[in-house]
Coordinates of C-alpha atoms in Angstrom, one line a residue:
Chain Q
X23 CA 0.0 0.0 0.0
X24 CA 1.3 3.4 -0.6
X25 CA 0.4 4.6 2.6
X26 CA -1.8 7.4 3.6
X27 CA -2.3 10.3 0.7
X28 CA -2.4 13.9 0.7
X29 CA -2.7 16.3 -1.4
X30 CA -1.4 19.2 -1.8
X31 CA 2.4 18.9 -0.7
X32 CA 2.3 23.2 -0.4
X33 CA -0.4 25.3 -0.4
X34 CA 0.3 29.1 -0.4
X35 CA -3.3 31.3 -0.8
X36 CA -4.3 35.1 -0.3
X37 CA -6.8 35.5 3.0
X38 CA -10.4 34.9 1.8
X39 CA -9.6 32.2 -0.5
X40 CA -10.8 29.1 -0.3
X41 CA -8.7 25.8 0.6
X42 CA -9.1 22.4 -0.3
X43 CA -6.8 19.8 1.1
X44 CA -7.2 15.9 0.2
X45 CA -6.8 13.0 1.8
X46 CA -6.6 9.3 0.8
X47 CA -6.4 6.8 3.4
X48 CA -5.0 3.1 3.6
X49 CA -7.6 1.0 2.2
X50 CA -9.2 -1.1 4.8
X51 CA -8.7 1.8 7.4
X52 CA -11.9 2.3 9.2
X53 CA -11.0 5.7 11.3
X54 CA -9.8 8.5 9.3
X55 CA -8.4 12.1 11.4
X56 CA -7.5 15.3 10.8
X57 CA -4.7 17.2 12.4
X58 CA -3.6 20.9 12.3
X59 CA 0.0 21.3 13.6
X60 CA 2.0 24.5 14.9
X61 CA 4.8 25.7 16.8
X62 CA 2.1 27.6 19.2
X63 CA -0.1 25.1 19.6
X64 CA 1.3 21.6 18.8
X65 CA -0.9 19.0 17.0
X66 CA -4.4 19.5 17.0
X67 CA -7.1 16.9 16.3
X68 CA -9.4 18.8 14.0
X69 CA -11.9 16.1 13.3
X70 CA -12.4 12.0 12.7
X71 CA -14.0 10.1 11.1
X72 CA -15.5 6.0 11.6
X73 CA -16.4 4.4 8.5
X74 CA -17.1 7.7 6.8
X75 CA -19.2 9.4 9.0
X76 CA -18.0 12.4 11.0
X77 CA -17.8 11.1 14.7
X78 CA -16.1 14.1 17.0
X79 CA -15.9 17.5 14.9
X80 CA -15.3 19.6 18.3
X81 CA -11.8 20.5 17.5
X82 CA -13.0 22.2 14.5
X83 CA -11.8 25.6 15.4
X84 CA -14.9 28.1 13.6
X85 CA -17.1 27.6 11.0
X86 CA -14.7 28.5 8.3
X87 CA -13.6 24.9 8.4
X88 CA -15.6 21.9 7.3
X89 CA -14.7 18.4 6.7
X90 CA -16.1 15.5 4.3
X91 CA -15.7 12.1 3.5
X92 CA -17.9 10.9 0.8
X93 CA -16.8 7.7 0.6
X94 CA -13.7 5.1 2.4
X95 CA -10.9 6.2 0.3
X96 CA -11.6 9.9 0.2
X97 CA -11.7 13.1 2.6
X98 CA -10.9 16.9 2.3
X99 CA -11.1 19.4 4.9
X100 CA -12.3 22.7 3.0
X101 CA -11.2 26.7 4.7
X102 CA -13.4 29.2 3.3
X103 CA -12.5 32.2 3.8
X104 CA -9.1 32.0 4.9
X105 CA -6.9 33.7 7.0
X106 CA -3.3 33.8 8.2
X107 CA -3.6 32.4 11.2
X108 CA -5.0 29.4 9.6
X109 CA -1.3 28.6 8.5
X110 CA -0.2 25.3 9.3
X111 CA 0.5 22.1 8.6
X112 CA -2.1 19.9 8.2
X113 CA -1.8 16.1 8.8
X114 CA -4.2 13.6 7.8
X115 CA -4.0 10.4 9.5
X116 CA -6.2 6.4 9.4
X117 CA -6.1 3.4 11.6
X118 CA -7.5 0.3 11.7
X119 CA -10.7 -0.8 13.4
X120 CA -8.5 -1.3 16.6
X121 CA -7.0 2.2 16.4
X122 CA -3.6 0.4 17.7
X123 CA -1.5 2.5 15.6
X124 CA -2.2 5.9 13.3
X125 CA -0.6 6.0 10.0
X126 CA 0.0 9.7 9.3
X127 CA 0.2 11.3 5.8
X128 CA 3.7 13.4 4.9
X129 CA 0.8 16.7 5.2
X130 CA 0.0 19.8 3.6
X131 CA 2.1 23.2 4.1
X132 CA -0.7 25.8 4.3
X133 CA 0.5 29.4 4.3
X134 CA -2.3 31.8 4.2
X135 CA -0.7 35.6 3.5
Chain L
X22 CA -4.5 21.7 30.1
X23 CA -2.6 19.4 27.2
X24 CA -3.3 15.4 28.3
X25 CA 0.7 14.5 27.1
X26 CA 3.1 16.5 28.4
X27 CA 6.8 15.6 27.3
X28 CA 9.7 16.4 29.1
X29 CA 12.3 17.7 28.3
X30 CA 11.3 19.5 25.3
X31 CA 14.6 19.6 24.0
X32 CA 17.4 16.7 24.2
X33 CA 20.9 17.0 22.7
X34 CA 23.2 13.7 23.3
X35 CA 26.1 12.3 21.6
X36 CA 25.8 9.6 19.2
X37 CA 26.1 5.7 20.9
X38 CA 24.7 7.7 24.4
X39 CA 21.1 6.4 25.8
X40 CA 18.0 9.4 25.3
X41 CA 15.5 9.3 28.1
X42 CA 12.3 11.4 27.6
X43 CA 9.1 11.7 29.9
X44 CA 5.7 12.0 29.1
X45 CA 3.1 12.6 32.0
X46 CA -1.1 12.5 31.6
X47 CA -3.7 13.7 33.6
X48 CA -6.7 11.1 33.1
X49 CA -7.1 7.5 32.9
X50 CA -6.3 5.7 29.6
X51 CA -6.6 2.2 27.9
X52 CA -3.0 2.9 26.2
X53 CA -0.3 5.1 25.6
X54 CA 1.6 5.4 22.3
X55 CA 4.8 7.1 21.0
X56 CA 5.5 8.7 17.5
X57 CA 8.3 10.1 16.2
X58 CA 8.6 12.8 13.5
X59 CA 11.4 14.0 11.3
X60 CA 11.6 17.2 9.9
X61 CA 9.0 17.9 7.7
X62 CA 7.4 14.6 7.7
X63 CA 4.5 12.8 9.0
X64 CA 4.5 11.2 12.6
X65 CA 5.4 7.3 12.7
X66 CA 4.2 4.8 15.3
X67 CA 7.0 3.6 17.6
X68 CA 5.1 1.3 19.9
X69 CA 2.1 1.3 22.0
X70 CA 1.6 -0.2 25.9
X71 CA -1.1 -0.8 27.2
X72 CA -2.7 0.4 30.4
X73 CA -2.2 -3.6 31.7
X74 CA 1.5 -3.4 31.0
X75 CA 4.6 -2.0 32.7
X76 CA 7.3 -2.2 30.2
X77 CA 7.7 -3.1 26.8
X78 CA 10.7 -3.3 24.3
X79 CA 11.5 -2.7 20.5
X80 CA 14.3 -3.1 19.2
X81 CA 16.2 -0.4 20.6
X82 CA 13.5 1.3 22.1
X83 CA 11.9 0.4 25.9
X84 CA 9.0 2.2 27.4
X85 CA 7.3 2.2 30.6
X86 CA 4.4 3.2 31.9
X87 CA 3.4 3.7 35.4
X88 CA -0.7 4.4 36.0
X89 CA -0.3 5.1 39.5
X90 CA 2.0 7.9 38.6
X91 CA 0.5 8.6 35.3
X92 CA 3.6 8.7 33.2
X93 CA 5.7 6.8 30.8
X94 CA 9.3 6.6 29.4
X95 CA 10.5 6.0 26.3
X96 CA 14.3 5.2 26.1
X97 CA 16.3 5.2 23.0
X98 CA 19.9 2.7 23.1
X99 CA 22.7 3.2 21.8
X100 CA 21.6 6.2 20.0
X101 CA 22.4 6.8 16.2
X102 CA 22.5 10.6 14.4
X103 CA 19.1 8.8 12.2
X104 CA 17.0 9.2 15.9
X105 CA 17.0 12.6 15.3
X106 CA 13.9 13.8 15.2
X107 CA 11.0 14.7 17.6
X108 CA 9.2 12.2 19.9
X109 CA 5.4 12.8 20.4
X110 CA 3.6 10.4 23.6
X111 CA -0.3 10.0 22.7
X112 CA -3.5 8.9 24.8
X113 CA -6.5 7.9 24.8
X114 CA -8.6 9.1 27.5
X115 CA -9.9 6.3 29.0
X116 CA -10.4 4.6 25.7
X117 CA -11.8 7.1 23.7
X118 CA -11.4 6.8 20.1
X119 CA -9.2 9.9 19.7
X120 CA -5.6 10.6 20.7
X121 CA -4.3 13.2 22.3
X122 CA -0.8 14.6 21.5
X123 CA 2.0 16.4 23.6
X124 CA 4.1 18.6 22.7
X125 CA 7.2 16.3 22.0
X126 CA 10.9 16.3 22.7
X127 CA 13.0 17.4 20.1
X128 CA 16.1 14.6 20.4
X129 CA 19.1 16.0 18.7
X130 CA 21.9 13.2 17.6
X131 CA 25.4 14.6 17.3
X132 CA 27.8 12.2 15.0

């Protein structure tokens, strides 16, 4: 398997622009997660996801964000509008049914100016 | 406050010398997990231990956990300059589907 998918590598945008980031997850993975990592504020579980339905959205920080998964090998996590303090790496992560172990995507490089 | 806290935050050794980092939680959990992360990369499962066990070995690596004191250790062997990365401790609280992260060490490896 080629592991967990994102898409893209870099994403530089002007505030109020909308961002799209993708995810692919291992095949057979029934959890999917989103993260949002800074120096500030460390790695932050945005939102998850259990057999494609939206379980614990409560690290979702405002309404700007919002999360999909319309089907098991797909997700994106959508910013409209952005801002700069949305900068950040964003990590998307699966696991298995026994959430024993997370296997985390190499992430997206959002810089919002 | 953050469930994982890691200590220290920052760890500089010399290569073939032993790292030692700390990782303390505030609630009850099913198990406790460590990632590691190199620069500008995704985190990687190291091992997991479970609320049941005390210590646990991989490879090079040995972690413990101690409930009554709610903290583990994760010890690195005979370091190499490849360790060099930053070392993330996760829980569940009490079992809960999600992890929580700390803030990691950053283990520097000097060749």
């Amino acid at each position: 398997d080629a592991g967990v998918i994102q898409s893209p590598r870099h994403e530089v945008t002007e505030m109020g622009q909308e961002v799209t980031l993708r995810c692919k997850p291992i095949s057979g993975h029934d959890y999917l997660f989103w993260y949002r990592q800074t120096m500030m504020r460390g790695l932050e579980l945005l939102i998850y996801f259990n057999n494609n339905v939206p379980i614990d959205d409560s690290g979702m920080p405002e309404d700007r964000f919002s999360a999909k998964m319309p089907n098991a090998s797909f997700s994106t996590l959508k910013i409209q509008p952005s801002e700069p303090r949305d900068s950040a790496v964003y990590f998307c992560a699966s696991s298995r049914w026994d959430r024993d172990e997370q296997y985390f995507g190499p992430g997206t490089r959002l810089t919002v100016t | 406050s953050q469930q994982g806290e890691e200590d220290p935050q920052a760890l500089s050794i010399q290569e073939g010398e032993n790292a030692t980092m700390n990782c303390s939680y505030k609630t009850s959990i099913n198990n406790l997990q460590w990632y590691r992360q190199n620069s500008g990369r995704g985190l990687v499962h190291l091992i997991l231990i479970r609320s049941n066990e005390r210590e646990k070995h991989s490879g090079r690596l040995r972690v413990t956990l101690d409930t009554s004191k709610k903290s583990s250790s994760l010890l690195i062997t005979a370091s190499r300059a490849a360790d060099t990365a930053s070392y993330f401790c996760a829980t569940d609280q009490g079992g809960s589907e999600k992890l929580v992260f700390g803030k990691g060490t950053k283990l520097t490896v000097n060749p």
